[in-house]
PDB file of C-alpha atoms in Angstrom:
ATOM      1  CA  UNK A  84     119.779 173.070 133.002  1.00  0.00           C
ATOM      2  CA  UNK A  85     116.848 175.580 131.317  1.00  0.00           C
ATOM      3  CA  UNK A  86     119.998 175.555 128.560  1.00  0.00           C
ATOM      4  CA  UNK A  87     120.082 172.472 128.078  1.00  0.00           C
ATOM      5  CA  UNK A  88     116.054 171.686 128.376  1.00  0.00           C
ATOM      6  CA  UNK A  89     115.436 174.149 125.593  1.00  0.00           C
ATOM      7  CA  UNK A  90     118.186 172.273 123.492  1.00  0.00           C
ATOM      8  CA  UNK A  91     115.842 169.199 124.217  1.00  0.00           C
ATOM      9  CA  UNK A  92     112.567 171.440 123.606  1.00  0.00           C
ATOM     10  CA  UNK A  93     113.852 172.413 120.215  1.00  0.00           C
ATOM     11  CA  UNK A  94     115.217 169.477 118.759  1.00  0.00           C
ATOM     12  CA  UNK A  95     113.016 166.540 119.913  1.00  0.00           C
ATOM     13  CA  UNK A  96     109.608 168.108 121.398  1.00  0.00           C
ATOM     14  CA  UNK A  97     108.968 170.831 119.069  1.00  0.00           C
ATOM     15  CA  UNK A  98     109.922 169.588 115.815  1.00  0.00           C
ATOM     16  CA  UNK A  99     108.442 166.313 116.332  1.00  0.00           C
ATOM     17  CA  UNK A 100     111.240 164.574 116.693  1.00  0.00           C
ATOM     18  CA  UNK A 101     110.918 161.634 119.104  1.00  0.00           C
ATOM     19  CA  UNK A 102     106.891 161.195 116.429  1.00  0.00           C
ATOM     20  CA  UNK A 103     109.248 159.379 114.365  1.00  0.00           C
ATOM     21  CA  UNK A 104     112.018 158.385 117.067  1.00  0.00           C
ATOM     22  CA  UNK A 105     107.902 156.216 118.842  1.00  0.00           C
ATOM     23  CA  UNK A 106     106.767 155.258 115.378  1.00  0.00           C
ATOM     24  CA  UNK A 107     110.315 153.278 114.962  1.00  0.00           C
ATOM     25  CA  UNK A 108     110.212 151.391 117.983  1.00  0.00           C
ATOM     26  CA  UNK A 109     107.017 151.308 117.913  1.00  0.00           C
ATOM     27  CA  UNK A 110     107.977 148.615 114.762  1.00  0.00           C
ATOM     28  CA  UNK A 111     110.222 147.360 116.984  1.00  0.00           C
ATOM     29  CA  UNK A 112     107.621 145.666 118.906  1.00  0.00           C
ATOM     30  CA  UNK A 113     104.730 145.671 116.928  1.00  0.00           C
ATOM     31  CA  UNK A 114     104.807 141.636 116.499  1.00  0.00           C
ATOM     32  CA  UNK A 115     105.895 141.373 120.024  1.00  0.00           C
ATOM     33  CA  UNK A 116     102.527 143.317 121.029  1.00  0.00           C
ATOM     34  CA  UNK A 117     100.529 141.617 119.382  1.00  0.00           C
ATOM     35  CA  UNK A 118     101.550 137.997 120.678  1.00  0.00           C
ATOM     36  CA  UNK A 119     101.595 138.645 124.288  1.00  0.00           C
ATOM     37  CA  UNK A 120      99.021 136.973 125.782  1.00  0.00           C
ATOM     38  CA  UNK A 121      99.211 139.025 129.121  1.00  0.00           C
ATOM     39  CA  UNK A 122      98.985 142.321 127.824  1.00  0.00           C
ATOM     40  CA  UNK A 123      97.292 145.728 130.150  1.00  0.00           C
ATOM     41  CA  UNK A 124      95.943 146.857 126.858  1.00  0.00           C
ATOM     42  CA  UNK A 125      95.037 145.137 123.125  1.00  0.00           C
ATOM     43  CA  UNK A 126      96.218 145.979 120.468  1.00  0.00           C
ATOM     44  CA  UNK A 127      94.455 148.619 119.001  1.00  0.00           C
ATOM     45  CA  UNK A 128      95.165 150.531 121.682  1.00  0.00           C
ATOM     46  CA  UNK A 129      98.950 150.302 121.185  1.00  0.00           C
ATOM     47  CA  UNK A 130      97.939 151.194 117.087  1.00  0.00           C
ATOM     48  CA  UNK A 131      96.280 154.190 118.535  1.00  0.00           C
ATOM     49  CA  UNK A 132      98.430 154.974 121.014  1.00  0.00           C
ATOM     50  CA  UNK A 133     100.731 157.198 119.771  1.00  0.00           C
ATOM     51  CA  UNK A 134      97.987 159.876 119.447  1.00  0.00           C
ATOM     52  CA  UNK A 135      94.857 158.707 121.811  1.00  0.00           C
ATOM     53  CA  UNK A 136      94.620 158.309 125.352  1.00  0.00           C
ATOM     54  CA  UNK A 137      93.688 154.990 127.609  1.00  0.00           C
ATOM     55  CA  UNK A 138      91.787 155.826 130.187  1.00  0.00           C
ATOM     56  CA  UNK A 139      93.382 159.031 132.432  1.00  0.00           C
ATOM     57  CA  UNK A 140      96.614 157.596 130.197  1.00  0.00           C
ATOM     58  CA  UNK A 141      97.253 160.308 127.734  1.00  0.00           C
ATOM     59  CA  UNK A 142      98.576 159.326 124.221  1.00  0.00           C
ATOM     60  CA  UNK A 143     102.103 160.226 123.638  1.00  0.00           C
ATOM     61  CA  UNK A 144     101.888 162.945 121.251  1.00  0.00           C
ATOM     62  CA  UNK A 145      98.804 164.837 123.076  1.00  0.00           C
ATOM     63  CA  UNK A 146     101.613 164.834 126.609  1.00  0.00           C
ATOM     64  CA  UNK A 147     104.521 165.832 124.360  1.00  0.00           C
ATOM     65  CA  UNK A 148     102.444 168.939 122.067  1.00  0.00           C
ATOM     66  CA  UNK A 149     100.417 170.172 125.347  1.00  0.00           C
ATOM     67  CA  UNK A 150     103.689 170.198 127.633  1.00  0.00           C
ATOM     68  CA  UNK A 151     105.970 171.681 124.515  1.00  0.00           C
ATOM     69  CA  UNK A 152     103.308 174.261 124.294  1.00  0.00           C
ATOM     70  CA  UNK A 153     103.571 175.328 127.794  1.00  0.00           C
ATOM     71  CA  UNK A 154     107.813 175.283 128.121  1.00  0.00           C
ATOM     72  CA  UNK A 155     107.869 177.921 125.650  1.00  0.00           C
ATOM     73  CA  UNK A 156     105.295 180.089 127.485  1.00  0.00           C
ATOM     74  CA  UNK A 157     106.906 180.284 130.532  1.00  0.00           C
ATOM     75  CA  UNK A 158     108.290 183.330 131.680  1.00  0.00           C
ATOM     76  CA  UNK A 159     112.208 181.436 131.806  1.00  0.00           C
ATOM     77  CA  UNK A 160     111.572 179.492 128.155  1.00  0.00           C
ATOM     78  CA  UNK A 161     111.652 183.171 126.856  1.00  0.00           C
ATOM     79  CA  UNK A 162     114.182 184.820 127.976  1.00  0.00           C
ATOM     80  CA  UNK A 163     117.242 185.738 125.500  1.00  0.00           C
ATOM     81  CA  UNK A 164     119.948 184.061 126.643  1.00  0.00           C
ATOM     82  CA  UNK A 165     123.581 185.681 124.913  1.00  0.00           C
ATOM     83  CA  UNK A 166     125.085 184.057 121.494  1.00  0.00           C
ATOM     84  CA  UNK A 167     128.488 183.127 121.286  1.00  0.00           C
ATOM     85  CA  UNK A 168     130.254 183.009 117.675  1.00  0.00           C
ATOM     86  CA  UNK A 169     133.875 182.669 116.326  1.00  0.00           C
ATOM     87  CA  UNK A 170     135.155 180.342 118.791  1.00  0.00           C
ATOM     88  CA  UNK A 171     139.349 179.635 117.294  1.00  0.00           C
ATOM     89  CA  UNK A 172     142.151 178.372 119.130  1.00  0.00           C
ATOM     90  CA  UNK A 173     145.409 179.686 119.028  1.00  0.00           C
ATOM     91  CA  UNK A 174     148.274 178.140 117.943  1.00  0.00           C
ATOM     92  CA  UNK A 175     145.049 175.569 115.752  1.00  0.00           C
ATOM     93  CA  UNK A 176     147.860 173.051 116.275  1.00  0.00           C
ATOM     94  CA  UNK A 177     149.532 174.123 119.717  1.00  0.00           C
ATOM     95  CA  UNK A 178     152.971 172.322 120.969  1.00  0.00           C
ATOM     96  CA  UNK A 179     152.116 169.283 123.330  1.00  0.00           C
ATOM     97  CA  UNK A 180     152.197 171.324 127.346  1.00  0.00           C
ATOM     98  CA  UNK A 181     151.817 174.193 126.288  1.00  0.00           C
ATOM     99  CA  UNK A 182     149.272 176.868 126.347  1.00  0.00           C
ATOM    100  CA  UNK A 183     146.563 176.866 123.916  1.00  0.00           C
ATOM    101  CA  UNK A 184     143.959 179.664 124.252  1.00  0.00           C
ATOM    102  CA  UNK A 185     140.479 179.271 123.331  1.00  0.00           C
ATOM    103  CA  UNK A 186     138.744 182.775 121.864  1.00  0.00           C
ATOM    104  CA  UNK A 187     135.207 183.668 120.945  1.00  0.00           C
ATOM    105  CA  UNK A 188     132.530 186.535 120.534  1.00  0.00           C
ATOM    106  CA  UNK A 189     129.892 186.705 123.293  1.00  0.00           C
ATOM    107  CA  UNK A 190     127.150 189.091 123.089  1.00  0.00           C
ATOM    108  CA  UNK A 191     125.246 189.813 125.982  1.00  0.00           C
ATOM    109  CA  UNK A 192     127.096 188.230 128.477  1.00  0.00           C
ATOM    110  CA  UNK A 193     127.643 188.907 132.122  1.00  0.00           C
ATOM    111  CA  UNK A 194     129.968 184.787 132.938  1.00  0.00           C
ATOM    112  CA  UNK A 195     131.490 183.012 129.898  1.00  0.00           C
ATOM    113  CA  UNK A 196     133.768 180.074 130.506  1.00  0.00           C
ATOM    114  CA  UNK A 197     135.603 177.617 128.743  1.00  0.00           C
ATOM    115  CA  UNK A 198     135.251 174.194 129.358  1.00  0.00           C
ATOM    116  CA  UNK A 199     137.975 171.029 128.964  1.00  0.00           C
ATOM    117  CA  UNK A 200     139.470 168.058 129.359  1.00  0.00           C
ATOM    118  CA  UNK A 201     142.131 165.955 127.724  1.00  0.00           C
ATOM    119  CA  UNK A 202     140.720 162.742 128.068  1.00  0.00           C
ATOM    120  CA  UNK A 203     137.007 160.924 127.416  1.00  0.00           C
ATOM    121  CA  UNK A 204     136.714 159.448 130.805  1.00  0.00           C
ATOM    122  CA  UNK A 205     137.874 162.137 132.570  1.00  0.00           C
ATOM    123  CA  UNK A 206     135.283 165.295 133.606  1.00  0.00           C
ATOM    124  CA  UNK A 207     135.593 168.618 132.496  1.00  0.00           C
ATOM    125  CA  UNK A 208     136.936 171.269 133.926  1.00  0.00           C
ATOM    126  CA  UNK A 209     135.416 174.477 133.254  1.00  0.00           C
ATOM    127  CA  UNK A 210     137.090 177.804 133.667  1.00  0.00           C
ATOM    128  CA  UNK A 211     137.084 181.668 133.754  1.00  0.00           C
ATOM    129  CA  UNK A 212     137.135 182.915 130.022  1.00  0.00           C
ATOM    130  CA  UNK A 213     137.794 187.151 130.056  1.00  0.00           C
ATOM    131  CA  UNK A 214     137.592 190.660 127.905  1.00  0.00           C
ATOM    132  CA  UNK A 215     139.621 192.091 129.514  1.00  0.00           C
ATOM    133  CA  UNK A 216     142.460 192.645 127.025  1.00  0.00           C
ATOM    134  CA  UNK A 217     145.202 190.392 129.015  1.00  0.00           C
ATOM    135  CA  UNK A 218     143.929 186.922 128.176  1.00  0.00           C
ATOM    136  CA  UNK A 219     144.789 187.146 123.750  1.00  0.00           C
ATOM    137  CA  UNK A 220     141.296 188.799 123.612  1.00  0.00           C
ATOM    138  CA  UNK A 221     142.016 191.691 121.847  1.00  0.00           C
ATOM    139  CA  UNK A 222     141.092 194.933 123.193  1.00  0.00           C
ATOM    140  CA  UNK A 223     139.117 194.751 126.847  1.00  0.00           C
ATOM    141  CA  UNK A 224     135.836 195.207 126.341  1.00  0.00           C
ATOM    142  CA  UNK A 225     135.359 194.565 122.570  1.00  0.00           C
ATOM    143  CA  UNK A 226     133.025 191.294 123.699  1.00  0.00           C
ATOM    144  CA  UNK A 227     136.177 189.072 122.199  1.00  0.00           C
ATOM    145  CA  UNK A 228     136.820 186.294 125.132  1.00  0.00           C
ATOM    146  CA  UNK A 229     140.176 184.800 126.061  1.00  0.00           C
ATOM    147  CA  UNK A 230     141.675 181.304 128.054  1.00  0.00           C
ATOM    148  CA  UNK A 231     144.191 179.820 128.067  1.00  0.00           C
ATOM    149  CA  UNK A 232     145.352 175.602 128.813  1.00  0.00           C
ATOM    150  CA  UNK A 233     147.598 173.601 128.696  1.00  0.00           C
ATOM    151  CA  UNK A 234     147.690 171.319 125.354  1.00  0.00           C
ATOM    152  CA  UNK A 235     148.370 168.012 128.377  1.00  0.00           C
ATOM    153  CA  UNK A 236     147.242 165.355 124.942  1.00  0.00           C
ATOM    154  CA  UNK A 237     147.241 164.771 121.376  1.00  0.00           C
ATOM    155  CA  UNK A 238     143.524 165.305 121.598  1.00  0.00           C
ATOM    156  CA  UNK A 239     142.003 167.838 123.721  1.00  0.00           C
ATOM    157  CA  UNK A 240     138.442 168.486 123.948  1.00  0.00           C
ATOM    158  CA  UNK A 241     136.180 172.044 125.228  1.00  0.00           C
ATOM    159  CA  UNK A 242     132.943 174.011 124.848  1.00  0.00           C
ATOM    160  CA  UNK A 243     131.986 176.759 126.231  1.00  0.00           C
ATOM    161  CA  UNK A 244     129.162 178.244 128.620  1.00  0.00           C
ATOM    162  CA  UNK A 245     127.554 181.004 128.473  1.00  0.00           C
ATOM    163  CA  UNK A 246     124.759 183.411 130.540  1.00  0.00           C
ATOM    164  CA  UNK A 247     123.548 186.874 131.696  1.00  0.00           C
ATOM    165  CA  UNK A 248     121.080 187.272 134.520  1.00  0.00           C
ATOM    166  CA  UNK A 249     117.790 186.097 132.568  1.00  0.00           C
ATOM    167  CA  UNK A 250     119.591 182.988 130.539  1.00  0.00           C
ATOM    168  CA  UNK A 251     122.483 180.693 129.739  1.00  0.00           C
ATOM    169  CA  UNK A 252     123.684 178.793 126.627  1.00  0.00           C
ATOM    170  CA  UNK A 253     126.243 176.486 125.553  1.00  0.00           C
ATOM    171  CA  UNK A 254     128.340 175.725 122.400  1.00  0.00           C
ATOM    172  CA  UNK A 255     128.029 172.998 121.123  1.00  0.00           C
ATOM    173  CA  UNK A 256     124.079 172.982 122.250  1.00  0.00           C
ATOM    174  CA  UNK A 257     124.756 169.223 124.121  1.00  0.00           C
ATOM    175  CA  UNK A 258     127.902 170.011 125.893  1.00  0.00           C
ATOM    176  CA  UNK A 259     128.754 168.397 127.698  1.00  0.00           C
ATOM    177  CA  UNK A 260     128.010 165.324 125.827  1.00  0.00           C
ATOM    178  CA  UNK A 261     129.035 166.783 122.417  1.00  0.00           C
ATOM    179  CA  UNK A 262     132.021 169.535 122.218  1.00  0.00           C
ATOM    180  CA  UNK A 263     134.326 170.353 119.757  1.00  0.00           C
ATOM    181  CA  UNK A 264     138.375 169.310 119.096  1.00  0.00           C
ATOM    182  CA  UNK A 265     141.725 169.828 118.436  1.00  0.00           C
ATOM    183  CA  UNK A 266     144.584 168.004 118.406  1.00  0.00           C
ATOM    184  CA  UNK A 267     148.597 168.859 119.631  1.00  0.00           C
ATOM    185  CA  UNK A 268     151.997 168.539 117.735  1.00  0.00           C
ATOM    186  CA  UNK A 269     153.337 165.612 119.396  1.00  0.00           C
ATOM    187  CA  UNK A 270     157.590 165.559 118.128  1.00  0.00           C
ATOM    188  CA  UNK A 271     158.972 162.567 116.782  1.00  0.00           C
ATOM    189  CA  UNK A 272     160.786 160.693 119.488  1.00  0.00           C
ATOM    190  CA  UNK A 273     164.991 160.359 118.198  1.00  0.00           C
ATOM    191  CA  UNK A 274     166.604 157.303 118.953  1.00  0.00           C
ATOM    192  CA  UNK A 275     167.022 156.679 122.178  1.00  0.00           C
ATOM    193  CA  UNK A 276     163.882 158.130 123.813  1.00  0.00           C
ATOM    194  CA  UNK A 277     161.618 155.147 123.286  1.00  0.00           C
ATOM    195  CA  UNK A 278     162.853 152.247 125.462  1.00  0.00           C
ATOM    196  CA  UNK A 279     161.908 148.854 126.283  1.00  0.00           C
ATOM    197  CA  UNK A 280     162.268 147.859 129.354  1.00  0.00           C
ATOM    198  CA  UNK A 281     159.434 145.245 130.069  1.00  0.00           C
ATOM    199  CA  UNK A 282     158.418 142.826 128.065  1.00  0.00           C
ATOM    200  CA  UNK A 283     155.253 140.211 128.643  1.00  0.00           C
ATOM    201  CA  UNK A 284     153.304 136.916 127.263  1.00  0.00           C
TER     202      UNK A 284
END
């Protein structure tokens, strides 16, 4: 939860991205606001609402800048998560239904997990990644982690999550909305492998 909240804060609030989005939406509805005959606020208040509050309602930038500043100052936001780097798939294009080994380097971690699925309409499943020298991860204790999954579809989706006692982090940071992919090597069919057994209008 905190990993995603940190990403949202960094990507939308701390850098002002939300302001640009708000300005786009304000421009989109500007004419409709001017023509509204039963509005709770006048048009001038609408124009100034990005930065200026109305009664007890703060302006958007006042609200979000204050919130981002508050979050950045909290103890939990200041904790240092592990690092994730050098993510790889071995083999790069595994044979369909064979094992694909996912590796990464993670420092300062107490738990490393691999989330994966074989279809966009399925939920991600998580499995533990190990640094024990037994999971195609190099030597035990070298901060290289590995986990094997069955390459059960043409395109596989995956991400990495790692944490320590203080904080966690995803790679990519917007997982599970964003994710990495790899494709499998599907054998070409030979004559007789594919049979039409039904024809429908």
